[in-house]
Amino acid sequence: MQSSKQLKPPVTETYDSLLAPGQSLNSVTTKISDLILFPVLKTPVGWIVGFVAAGLLLMLYLYSLAALFTYGIGIWGINIPVAWGFDIINFVWWIGIGHAGTLISAILLLFRQDWRTSINRAAEAMTIFAVACAGIYPLIHTGRPWLDYWFLPYPSTLGMWPQFRSPLEWDVFAISTYATVSVLFWFVGLVPDLATLRDRSTSPIAKKLYGLFALGWRGAAKHWQRYEVASLLLAGLSTPLVLSVHSIISFDFAVAQLPGWHVTVFPPYFVAGAVYCGFAMVIVLMIPIRKWFGLEGLITMKHFDVMSKVMLASGMIVTYGYFGEIFYAWYSSSIYEYYLIVNRFTGPYAWSYWALILFNVLIPQALWSKKLRQNLPVLFFVSIAINIGMWFERWVIIVMSLHRDFLPSSWAAYTPTFYDWSTFIGSFGLFFVLFLLFIRFIPMIAIFEVRDLVHKTTAHPAKHEESNHTGA
Amino acid sequence: MAEQTDQLRTTFDNLQKRAYIVGGAALALTVVGIAVSSTSQVLQSYLFAFLFFFGLSAGSMFLLTLQHITSGVWGLIIRRFVEAAALVIPWMGILFIPILLGITVLYEWTDPVRIAEEHAISAKVHFLNIPFFIIRAVLYFVAWGLLARRLRSLSIQQENAPMSETETFRDKLANVGGPGLVAHVMLWTFAATDWGMSLEPLWFSSMYPVGWMIGQVLTVFALMIIVLWLLSKNNLLGYEIPVDRLHDLGKFTFAFTVLWTYLNYSQYLIIWSGNIPEETPWFYERTNYGWQYLAIALIFGHFFLPFFLLLSRHTKRNFKVVARISMWLVFIEVVYVFWLINPAFHKGAFQIHWTHVSAFIGIGGLWVAMVIRYLKQLPILPPHDHRIPELEAQLAGHGHGNHAPVNH
């Protein structure tokens, strides 16, 4: 990393393969571990600048939380009827981002998709950090976060017992399970690479630390066999979680009677939206990382092409969801459902609905074109647009449905305050601090999985073809 | 490997002839039902049977377009079958005519009295009216027909072009398949709303077309496994299915079983929790008065049984076993469609009539015969598909142990 400037060869893009030509077992290990294994004092300036910037945002976040705990949720813009505002929008947005990591690591493992290998590690890390950012919102949203343990069912002398019919209670279990399984899956996948770092690092402290977390991995056949079983089981466990977590979040809205929330197609549409936004975030993170660290040989244009296709497919499902909301609201002939659509199209927040359509429906249509899919600046722009669009989607669903419900006498407007914004922007600080620490100290690409891919493509090209059959 | 053998042609010819005869006779018997029973009963039975077999063609269209945009060999194996089933859609348009003739008998929203007394029906009159309903139906069949024909004509061109052009055709087919899949989903959404959901015009659910569509796709996967098994068993396929590809089809069947359950369960949960008068009657009718036994049968038969049976790698890789499970899945989908449609006509009491069976056999016979008509036209394994070399490598590279055992 420190010497990447003088060493960087001219970039030749690979379009039809998951590895650029000329990769060997040794070059892969050297390339990835050299990005980490150098003295702390030689950390590049770029990383330090990024870390300081992210750290400042984190400070803003901590300041906002301190203010919240001191003064209460009155410092936010929420009111009655708009009792859910930025907190829940950001919660749903962040947790949606996490979904791509789980999809890449679990579902694509089960489907034996080789294109996951170079991107799964970073995507899983993104998942865990995004879930951390997400999980904080519902906890602070309660207003008295020191009482959040009341969510848990335990025999309490207070006679407190959670309402198990409420999807908000299901969230407690869904998200904590999701976070636990994601961390376990990520860590299990890290063990062989941590052992590689232990063996390659020259600093005694690094050797000790990596060795500690490598759990005595020696690369014995028995270790590998257990590793394969464990990762397959964890993939099996994670797969339903990809669907269940966001489905339960959609139930938070859909089991209510409010027009705009009570929509039966919400569960798959939320899951698709999560995958959509999550893949967009993976691309937003991967394009600069790949360039800065010279990873063009390991993350090829083929990866971006496949990810764009997943994004396009999930984007079309999301678009179908928007269509379903409008069509069935009209078809229902219920005046409340119908008014919801009128309000979205022409109400005081109509601009945000049209922004959603622009960012989430119109701009991503560019992905139909293979040429545009393989143009990284365009892809970066489209992915940013999707991230913004998916934030607007949650804004539209939450704020626009709540602010005008059944009774016109209870209608109200919602305006986010400084603290709403600072709690949102600050959460990027938490995310990027964690992510920068990750790329500094942990191999951001799974070394042994890419080595396995090198082995398969060079030693047994025919066999590799065969294992790559299930299709994208 | 490419050409259809004489034996296969003879089998197809015989089967087609029998299907025409059985189908025609059963339909004639169904018409007799008008005299013996009632016109409305016959139309109800006919609608149920039509929607089931239309669903097989619709599910085939979904998979046909999907396999053109993904690149798995599983798609190569089923390509000709789903193509043939999708080509039947325009003919299904002809079979739809009796439903149009009986529209006032079947659909409550055509009744002026109901329109006058029920605001929610009169409010829908711009959408749910007879001329627009007919125009829409014609549009659906034309659009589907054009899509199926376009893909077929590319297939025929591909057959006549040399193998060197296979990648051009792959791209051409993918370019039609992608937008085609989008078009299919939209067409089905409107068709399901018109033909099924509007039977109870007060009720609406945006999940309804989606849950049903996934059931169709699941059934087509199951049907493909059965057909491939029957052909393999009788040495008519011309090649042996690699066991990994059979495993793929089994995995898809498993995944779609779970997906079907997920969608249908979510719909139930949301409507049950919301508990509002526009929505709950639909489920109330279907979970009381004897209909609940079908609902319970669906929970166990459409989810638990196939889920646990298909969970094991062993069953998915055993041709005979997975074919048996697939037969069950097709049967339980018939129950599902019956449960979706028939309670709309028989609120308050479970009902089944012999014309349900005769109409089912009738439309089914004609559907099978029409599918065979298209199957006979081209080799059942497209010889110039870009995935052929991959399949050949798998067939050659594996030795004998890796073919799916057929267990005669």
Short mmCIF file of N, CA and C in Angstrom, two decimals, chain B residues 54-185:
data_model
loop_
_atom_site.label_atom_id
_atom_site.label_comp_id
_atom_site.label_asym_id
_atom_site.label_seq_id
_atom_site.Cartn_x
_atom_site.Cartn_y
_atom_site.Cartn_z
N PHE B 54 -53.37 -22.44 -17.95
CA PHE B 54 -52.76 -21.19 -18.38
C PHE B 54 -51.53 -20.92 -17.52
N GLY B 55 -51.66 -21.23 -16.22
CA GLY B 55 -50.54 -21.02 -15.30
C GLY B 55 -49.31 -21.82 -15.69
N LEU B 56 -49.51 -23.02 -16.24
CA LEU B 56 -48.35 -23.79 -16.69
C LEU B 56 -47.64 -23.08 -17.85
N SER B 57 -48.45 -22.51 -18.75
CA SER B 57 -47.83 -21.77 -19.86
C SER B 57 -47.18 -20.49 -19.36
N ALA B 58 -47.84 -19.83 -18.39
CA ALA B 58 -47.28 -18.58 -17.86
C ALA B 58 -45.98 -18.86 -17.11
N GLY B 59 -45.98 -19.91 -16.29
CA GLY B 59 -44.75 -20.26 -15.59
C GLY B 59 -43.65 -20.62 -16.56
N SER B 60 -44.03 -21.25 -17.69
CA SER B 60 -43.04 -21.59 -18.71
C SER B 60 -42.48 -20.34 -19.36
N MET B 61 -43.35 -19.36 -19.60
CA MET B 61 -42.87 -18.10 -20.18
C MET B 61 -41.88 -17.43 -19.23
N PHE B 62 -42.18 -17.48 -17.93
CA PHE B 62 -41.28 -16.90 -16.94
C PHE B 62 -39.90 -17.57 -17.03
N LEU B 63 -39.90 -18.91 -17.05
CA LEU B 63 -38.62 -19.62 -17.08
C LEU B 63 -37.92 -19.50 -18.42
N LEU B 64 -38.71 -19.41 -19.50
CA LEU B 64 -38.10 -19.28 -20.83
C LEU B 64 -37.30 -17.97 -20.89
N THR B 65 -37.92 -16.88 -20.46
CA THR B 65 -37.22 -15.59 -20.51
C THR B 65 -36.08 -15.58 -19.49
N LEU B 66 -36.33 -16.16 -18.31
CA LEU B 66 -35.28 -16.16 -17.28
C LEU B 66 -34.04 -16.92 -17.75
N GLN B 67 -34.25 -18.12 -18.35
CA GLN B 67 -33.06 -18.90 -18.72
C GLN B 67 -32.31 -18.27 -19.90
N HIS B 68 -32.98 -17.40 -20.65
CA HIS B 68 -32.23 -16.69 -21.70
C HIS B 68 -31.33 -15.60 -21.13
N ILE B 69 -31.66 -15.07 -19.96
CA ILE B 69 -30.80 -14.01 -19.41
C ILE B 69 -29.81 -14.53 -18.38
N THR B 70 -30.01 -15.75 -17.88
CA THR B 70 -28.96 -16.34 -17.03
C THR B 70 -28.23 -17.33 -17.91
N SER B 71 -27.18 -17.92 -17.40
CA SER B 71 -26.40 -18.72 -18.35
C SER B 71 -26.18 -20.15 -17.87
N GLY B 72 -27.06 -20.68 -17.07
CA GLY B 72 -26.85 -22.03 -16.56
C GLY B 72 -27.27 -23.11 -17.54
N VAL B 73 -26.61 -24.25 -17.43
CA VAL B 73 -26.95 -25.38 -18.30
C VAL B 73 -28.35 -25.92 -17.97
N TRP B 74 -28.80 -25.69 -16.73
CA TRP B 74 -30.16 -26.13 -16.38
C TRP B 74 -31.17 -25.55 -17.37
N GLY B 75 -30.90 -24.32 -17.83
CA GLY B 75 -31.82 -23.66 -18.76
C GLY B 75 -31.79 -24.31 -20.13
N LEU B 76 -30.61 -24.79 -20.53
CA LEU B 76 -30.50 -25.47 -21.81
C LEU B 76 -31.37 -26.72 -21.83
N ILE B 77 -31.36 -27.45 -20.71
CA ILE B 77 -32.08 -28.73 -20.65
C ILE B 77 -33.59 -28.53 -20.78
N ILE B 78 -34.10 -27.44 -20.19
CA ILE B 78 -35.55 -27.26 -20.20
C ILE B 78 -36.01 -26.31 -21.30
N ARG B 79 -35.06 -25.72 -22.02
CA ARG B 79 -35.40 -24.61 -22.93
C ARG B 79 -36.52 -24.95 -23.91
N ARG B 80 -36.39 -26.07 -24.64
CA ARG B 80 -37.38 -26.39 -25.66
C ARG B 80 -38.77 -26.66 -25.06
N PHE B 81 -38.78 -27.25 -23.87
CA PHE B 81 -40.07 -27.60 -23.25
C PHE B 81 -40.83 -26.34 -22.84
N VAL B 82 -40.12 -25.42 -22.18
CA VAL B 82 -40.82 -24.21 -21.75
C VAL B 82 -41.15 -23.33 -22.96
N GLU B 83 -40.32 -23.43 -23.99
CA GLU B 83 -40.63 -22.66 -25.21
C GLU B 83 -41.93 -23.16 -25.82
N ALA B 84 -42.07 -24.48 -25.90
CA ALA B 84 -43.29 -25.06 -26.47
C ALA B 84 -44.51 -24.68 -25.64
N ALA B 85 -44.37 -24.75 -24.32
CA ALA B 85 -45.51 -24.43 -23.45
C ALA B 85 -45.88 -22.96 -23.56
N ALA B 86 -44.87 -22.09 -23.73
CA ALA B 86 -45.16 -20.66 -23.86
C ALA B 86 -45.86 -20.37 -25.18
N LEU B 87 -45.51 -21.14 -26.23
CA LEU B 87 -46.13 -20.92 -27.54
C LEU B 87 -47.61 -21.26 -27.54
N VAL B 88 -48.05 -22.00 -26.53
CA VAL B 88 -49.46 -22.40 -26.46
C VAL B 88 -50.34 -21.22 -26.02
N ILE B 89 -49.71 -20.17 -25.46
CA ILE B 89 -50.52 -19.07 -24.89
C ILE B 89 -51.55 -18.50 -25.88
N PRO B 90 -51.18 -18.21 -27.15
CA PRO B 90 -52.21 -17.69 -28.05
C PRO B 90 -53.39 -18.65 -28.21
N TRP B 91 -53.11 -19.96 -28.23
CA TRP B 91 -54.21 -20.94 -28.32
C TRP B 91 -55.06 -20.91 -27.05
N MET B 92 -54.42 -20.62 -25.94
CA MET B 92 -55.19 -20.48 -24.71
C MET B 92 -56.17 -19.31 -24.85
N GLY B 93 -55.79 -18.34 -25.71
CA GLY B 93 -56.71 -17.22 -25.98
C GLY B 93 -58.01 -17.71 -26.58
N ILE B 94 -57.92 -18.74 -27.43
CA ILE B 94 -59.15 -19.29 -28.01
C ILE B 94 -59.95 -20.01 -26.92
N LEU B 95 -59.23 -20.74 -26.06
CA LEU B 95 -59.93 -21.42 -24.97
C LEU B 95 -60.51 -20.42 -23.95
N PHE B 96 -60.08 -19.17 -24.05
CA PHE B 96 -60.60 -18.17 -23.12
C PHE B 96 -61.98 -17.66 -23.56
N ILE B 97 -62.34 -17.91 -24.82
CA ILE B 97 -63.61 -17.36 -25.35
C ILE B 97 -64.83 -17.78 -24.52
N PRO B 98 -64.95 -19.07 -24.12
CA PRO B 98 -66.11 -19.41 -23.28
C PRO B 98 -66.20 -18.57 -22.02
N ILE B 99 -65.05 -18.19 -21.45
CA ILE B 99 -65.07 -17.37 -20.23
C ILE B 99 -65.63 -15.98 -20.56
N LEU B 100 -65.24 -15.46 -21.73
CA LEU B 100 -65.77 -14.15 -22.14
C LEU B 100 -67.27 -14.24 -22.39
N LEU B 101 -67.69 -15.37 -22.98
CA LEU B 101 -69.13 -15.52 -23.23
C LEU B 101 -69.90 -15.62 -21.91
N GLY B 102 -69.26 -16.22 -20.93
CA GLY B 102 -69.95 -16.41 -19.65
C GLY B 102 -69.61 -15.34 -18.63
N ILE B 103 -69.09 -14.23 -19.09
CA ILE B 103 -68.56 -13.23 -18.16
C ILE B 103 -69.61 -12.76 -17.15
N THR B 104 -70.86 -12.62 -17.61
CA THR B 104 -71.89 -12.11 -16.68
C THR B 104 -72.27 -13.16 -15.65
N VAL B 105 -72.02 -14.41 -15.97
CA VAL B 105 -72.32 -15.47 -15.00
C VAL B 105 -71.20 -15.56 -13.96
N LEU B 106 -69.96 -15.35 -14.42
CA LEU B 106 -68.83 -15.58 -13.54
C LEU B 106 -68.50 -14.38 -12.66
N TYR B 107 -68.59 -13.19 -13.23
CA TYR B 107 -68.04 -12.03 -12.55
C TYR B 107 -69.15 -11.14 -11.99
N GLU B 108 -69.11 -11.00 -10.67
CA GLU B 108 -70.12 -10.26 -9.94
C GLU B 108 -70.19 -8.79 -10.38
N TRP B 109 -69.04 -8.22 -10.75
CA TRP B 109 -69.02 -6.80 -11.08
C TRP B 109 -69.73 -6.46 -12.38
N THR B 110 -70.18 -7.52 -13.13
CA THR B 110 -70.94 -7.23 -14.34
C THR B 110 -72.42 -7.02 -14.03
N ASP B 111 -72.81 -7.30 -12.80
CA ASP B 111 -74.22 -7.27 -12.43
C ASP B 111 -74.66 -5.84 -12.09
N PRO B 112 -75.57 -5.25 -12.87
CA PRO B 112 -75.98 -3.85 -12.62
C PRO B 112 -76.54 -3.65 -11.21
N VAL B 113 -77.19 -4.67 -10.68
CA VAL B 113 -77.76 -4.54 -9.34
C VAL B 113 -76.64 -4.37 -8.31
N ARG B 114 -75.63 -5.22 -8.44
CA ARG B 114 -74.50 -5.13 -7.51
C ARG B 114 -73.78 -3.80 -7.66
N ILE B 115 -73.65 -3.33 -8.91
CA ILE B 115 -72.97 -2.04 -9.14
C ILE B 115 -73.74 -0.94 -8.44
N ALA B 116 -75.07 -1.03 -8.53
CA ALA B 116 -75.88 0.03 -7.95
C ALA B 116 -75.80 0.02 -6.43
N GLU B 117 -75.76 -1.18 -5.84
CA GLU B 117 -75.84 -1.21 -4.38
C GLU B 117 -74.49 -1.13 -3.69
N GLU B 118 -73.41 -1.41 -4.41
CA GLU B 118 -72.10 -1.47 -3.74
C GLU B 118 -71.20 -0.37 -4.29
N HIS B 119 -70.90 0.58 -3.44
CA HIS B 119 -70.08 1.71 -3.89
C HIS B 119 -68.72 1.24 -4.40
N ALA B 120 -68.11 0.31 -3.66
CA ALA B 120 -66.74 -0.12 -4.03
C ALA B 120 -66.72 -0.78 -5.41
N ILE B 121 -67.82 -1.36 -5.85
CA ILE B 121 -67.86 -1.93 -7.20
C ILE B 121 -68.10 -0.83 -8.22
N SER B 122 -69.01 0.07 -7.91
CA SER B 122 -69.29 1.13 -8.88
C SER B 122 -68.06 2.03 -9.05
N ALA B 123 -67.27 2.16 -7.98
CA ALA B 123 -66.07 2.98 -8.09
C ALA B 123 -65.05 2.36 -9.02
N LYS B 124 -65.13 1.04 -9.22
CA LYS B 124 -64.15 0.35 -10.08
C LYS B 124 -64.63 0.25 -11.52
N VAL B 125 -65.79 0.85 -11.81
CA VAL B 125 -66.44 0.56 -13.08
C VAL B 125 -65.60 1.03 -14.28
N HIS B 126 -64.68 1.95 -14.06
CA HIS B 126 -63.83 2.39 -15.17
C HIS B 126 -62.83 1.31 -15.57
N PHE B 127 -62.54 0.45 -14.62
CA PHE B 127 -61.60 -0.63 -14.91
C PHE B 127 -62.35 -1.93 -15.14
N LEU B 128 -63.25 -2.25 -14.23
CA LEU B 128 -63.99 -3.50 -14.33
C LEU B 128 -65.29 -3.28 -15.08
N ASN B 129 -65.19 -3.23 -16.41
CA ASN B 129 -66.39 -3.22 -17.24
C ASN B 129 -66.15 -4.16 -18.40
N ILE B 130 -67.24 -4.66 -18.99
CA ILE B 130 -67.09 -5.77 -19.93
C ILE B 130 -66.22 -5.41 -21.15
N PRO B 131 -66.48 -4.28 -21.84
CA PRO B 131 -65.65 -4.01 -23.03
C PRO B 131 -64.15 -3.92 -22.69
N PHE B 132 -63.82 -3.20 -21.62
CA PHE B 132 -62.42 -3.02 -21.28
C PHE B 132 -61.79 -4.35 -20.87
N PHE B 133 -62.57 -5.18 -20.16
CA PHE B 133 -62.09 -6.50 -19.76
C PHE B 133 -61.71 -7.32 -21.00
N ILE B 134 -62.57 -7.25 -22.03
CA ILE B 134 -62.31 -8.02 -23.25
C ILE B 134 -61.10 -7.45 -23.98
N ILE B 135 -61.04 -6.12 -24.07
CA ILE B 135 -59.90 -5.49 -24.75
C ILE B 135 -58.60 -5.89 -24.06
N ARG B 136 -58.63 -5.83 -22.74
CA ARG B 136 -57.41 -6.19 -21.99
C ARG B 136 -57.01 -7.63 -22.26
N ALA B 137 -58.02 -8.53 -22.21
CA ALA B 137 -57.69 -9.95 -22.43
C ALA B 137 -57.06 -10.14 -23.80
N VAL B 138 -57.62 -9.48 -24.82
CA VAL B 138 -57.06 -9.60 -26.17
C VAL B 138 -55.62 -9.09 -26.17
N LEU B 139 -55.41 -7.94 -25.51
CA LEU B 139 -54.06 -7.38 -25.46
C LEU B 139 -53.07 -8.34 -24.79
N TYR B 140 -53.50 -8.95 -23.69
CA TYR B 140 -52.59 -9.88 -23.01
C TYR B 140 -52.17 -11.01 -23.95
N PHE B 141 -53.19 -11.62 -24.60
CA PHE B 141 -52.86 -12.78 -25.43
C PHE B 141 -52.00 -12.38 -26.62
N VAL B 142 -52.29 -11.21 -27.19
CA VAL B 142 -51.49 -10.76 -28.33
C VAL B 142 -50.06 -10.50 -27.88
N ALA B 143 -49.90 -9.80 -26.76
CA ALA B 143 -48.55 -9.45 -26.29
C ALA B 143 -47.76 -10.71 -25.96
N TRP B 144 -48.41 -11.62 -25.23
CA TRP B 144 -47.73 -12.87 -24.89
C TRP B 144 -47.38 -13.66 -26.15
N GLY B 145 -48.33 -13.69 -27.06
CA GLY B 145 -48.12 -14.43 -28.30
C GLY B 145 -46.94 -13.87 -29.08
N LEU B 146 -46.87 -12.53 -29.17
CA LEU B 146 -45.76 -11.91 -29.90
C LEU B 146 -44.43 -12.24 -29.25
N LEU B 147 -44.41 -12.19 -27.93
CA LEU B 147 -43.17 -12.48 -27.21
C LEU B 147 -42.73 -13.92 -27.46
N ALA B 148 -43.69 -14.86 -27.34
CA ALA B 148 -43.36 -16.27 -27.54
C ALA B 148 -42.89 -16.52 -28.97
N ARG B 149 -43.58 -15.88 -29.93
CA ARG B 149 -43.22 -16.07 -31.35
C ARG B 149 -41.84 -15.49 -31.65
N ARG B 150 -41.56 -14.33 -31.05
CA ARG B 150 -40.26 -13.69 -31.30
C ARG B 150 -39.13 -14.61 -30.81
N LEU B 151 -39.31 -15.16 -29.62
CA LEU B 151 -38.27 -16.03 -29.08
C LEU B 151 -38.17 -17.30 -29.92
N ARG B 152 -39.32 -17.78 -30.41
CA ARG B 152 -39.30 -18.98 -31.23
C ARG B 152 -38.62 -18.72 -32.55
N SER B 153 -38.91 -17.57 -33.16
CA SER B 153 -38.30 -17.33 -34.47
C SER B 153 -36.79 -17.19 -34.32
N LEU B 154 -36.34 -16.61 -33.21
CA LEU B 154 -34.89 -16.57 -32.97
C LEU B 154 -34.34 -17.98 -32.80
N SER B 155 -35.12 -18.84 -32.15
CA SER B 155 -34.70 -20.23 -31.98
C SER B 155 -34.53 -20.92 -33.32
N ILE B 156 -35.50 -20.68 -34.21
CA ILE B 156 -35.44 -21.33 -35.53
C ILE B 156 -34.25 -20.80 -36.32
N GLN B 157 -34.06 -19.47 -36.24
CA GLN B 157 -32.89 -18.89 -36.92
C GLN B 157 -31.60 -19.50 -36.38
N GLN B 158 -31.58 -19.70 -35.07
CA GLN B 158 -30.38 -20.25 -34.45
C GLN B 158 -30.11 -21.67 -34.95
N GLU B 159 -31.20 -22.44 -35.11
CA GLU B 159 -31.04 -23.81 -35.62
C GLU B 159 -30.40 -23.81 -36.99
N ASN B 160 -30.78 -22.81 -37.81
CA ASN B 160 -30.30 -22.81 -39.19
C ASN B 160 -28.96 -22.13 -39.35
N ALA B 161 -28.54 -21.42 -38.31
CA ALA B 161 -27.24 -20.73 -38.40
C ALA B 161 -26.15 -21.67 -37.91
N PRO B 162 -24.90 -21.43 -38.33
CA PRO B 162 -23.82 -22.30 -37.84
C PRO B 162 -23.53 -22.04 -36.36
N MET B 163 -22.86 -23.00 -35.74
CA MET B 163 -22.54 -22.91 -34.32
C MET B 163 -21.67 -21.69 -34.01
N SER B 164 -20.92 -21.23 -35.05
CA SER B 164 -20.01 -20.10 -34.81
C SER B 164 -20.78 -18.83 -34.42
N GLU B 165 -22.07 -18.79 -34.76
CA GLU B 165 -22.84 -17.59 -34.43
C GLU B 165 -23.57 -17.70 -33.11
N THR B 166 -23.23 -18.73 -32.34
CA THR B 166 -24.03 -19.01 -31.15
C THR B 166 -24.04 -17.84 -30.15
N GLU B 167 -22.90 -17.12 -30.08
CA GLU B 167 -22.87 -16.04 -29.09
C GLU B 167 -23.72 -14.85 -29.52
N THR B 168 -23.81 -14.64 -30.83
CA THR B 168 -24.71 -13.59 -31.32
C THR B 168 -26.13 -13.91 -30.91
N PHE B 169 -26.51 -15.19 -31.08
CA PHE B 169 -27.88 -15.57 -30.73
C PHE B 169 -28.10 -15.52 -29.22
N ARG B 170 -27.07 -15.89 -28.47
CA ARG B 170 -27.20 -15.80 -27.02
C ARG B 170 -27.56 -14.36 -26.63
N ASP B 171 -26.83 -13.40 -27.23
CA ASP B 171 -27.10 -12.00 -26.90
C ASP B 171 -28.46 -11.55 -27.39
N LYS B 172 -28.81 -11.99 -28.62
CA LYS B 172 -30.12 -11.60 -29.16
C LYS B 172 -31.24 -12.12 -28.27
N LEU B 173 -31.14 -13.39 -27.88
CA LEU B 173 -32.18 -13.99 -27.05
C LEU B 173 -32.23 -13.31 -25.69
N ALA B 174 -31.04 -12.97 -25.16
CA ALA B 174 -31.02 -12.29 -23.85
C ALA B 174 -31.65 -10.91 -23.98
N ASN B 175 -31.42 -10.24 -25.12
CA ASN B 175 -31.99 -8.91 -25.29
C ASN B 175 -33.50 -8.93 -25.39
N VAL B 176 -34.06 -10.04 -25.88
CA VAL B 176 -35.52 -10.17 -25.87
C VAL B 176 -35.98 -10.69 -24.50
N GLY B 177 -35.19 -11.60 -23.94
CA GLY B 177 -35.59 -12.25 -22.68
C GLY B 177 -35.70 -11.27 -21.52
N GLY B 178 -34.76 -10.34 -21.41
CA GLY B 178 -34.79 -9.40 -20.28
C GLY B 178 -36.06 -8.57 -20.25
N PRO B 179 -36.28 -7.75 -21.30
CA PRO B 179 -37.53 -6.99 -21.33
C PRO B 179 -38.75 -7.92 -21.36
N GLY B 180 -38.58 -9.11 -21.96
CA GLY B 180 -39.69 -10.06 -22.02
C GLY B 180 -40.13 -10.50 -20.64
N LEU B 181 -39.17 -10.72 -19.75
CA LEU B 181 -39.52 -11.13 -18.39
C LEU B 181 -40.28 -10.00 -17.67
N VAL B 182 -39.81 -8.78 -17.88
CA VAL B 182 -40.51 -7.63 -17.29
C VAL B 182 -41.95 -7.58 -17.81
N ALA B 183 -42.08 -7.72 -19.16
CA ALA B 183 -43.40 -7.66 -19.77
C ALA B 183 -44.28 -8.79 -19.24
N HIS B 184 -43.70 -9.97 -19.12
CA HIS B 184 -44.49 -11.11 -18.64
C HIS B 184 -45.05 -10.84 -17.25
N VAL B 185 -44.19 -10.34 -16.36
CA VAL B 185 -44.65 -10.11 -14.98
C VAL B 185 -45.78 -9.08 -14.97
#
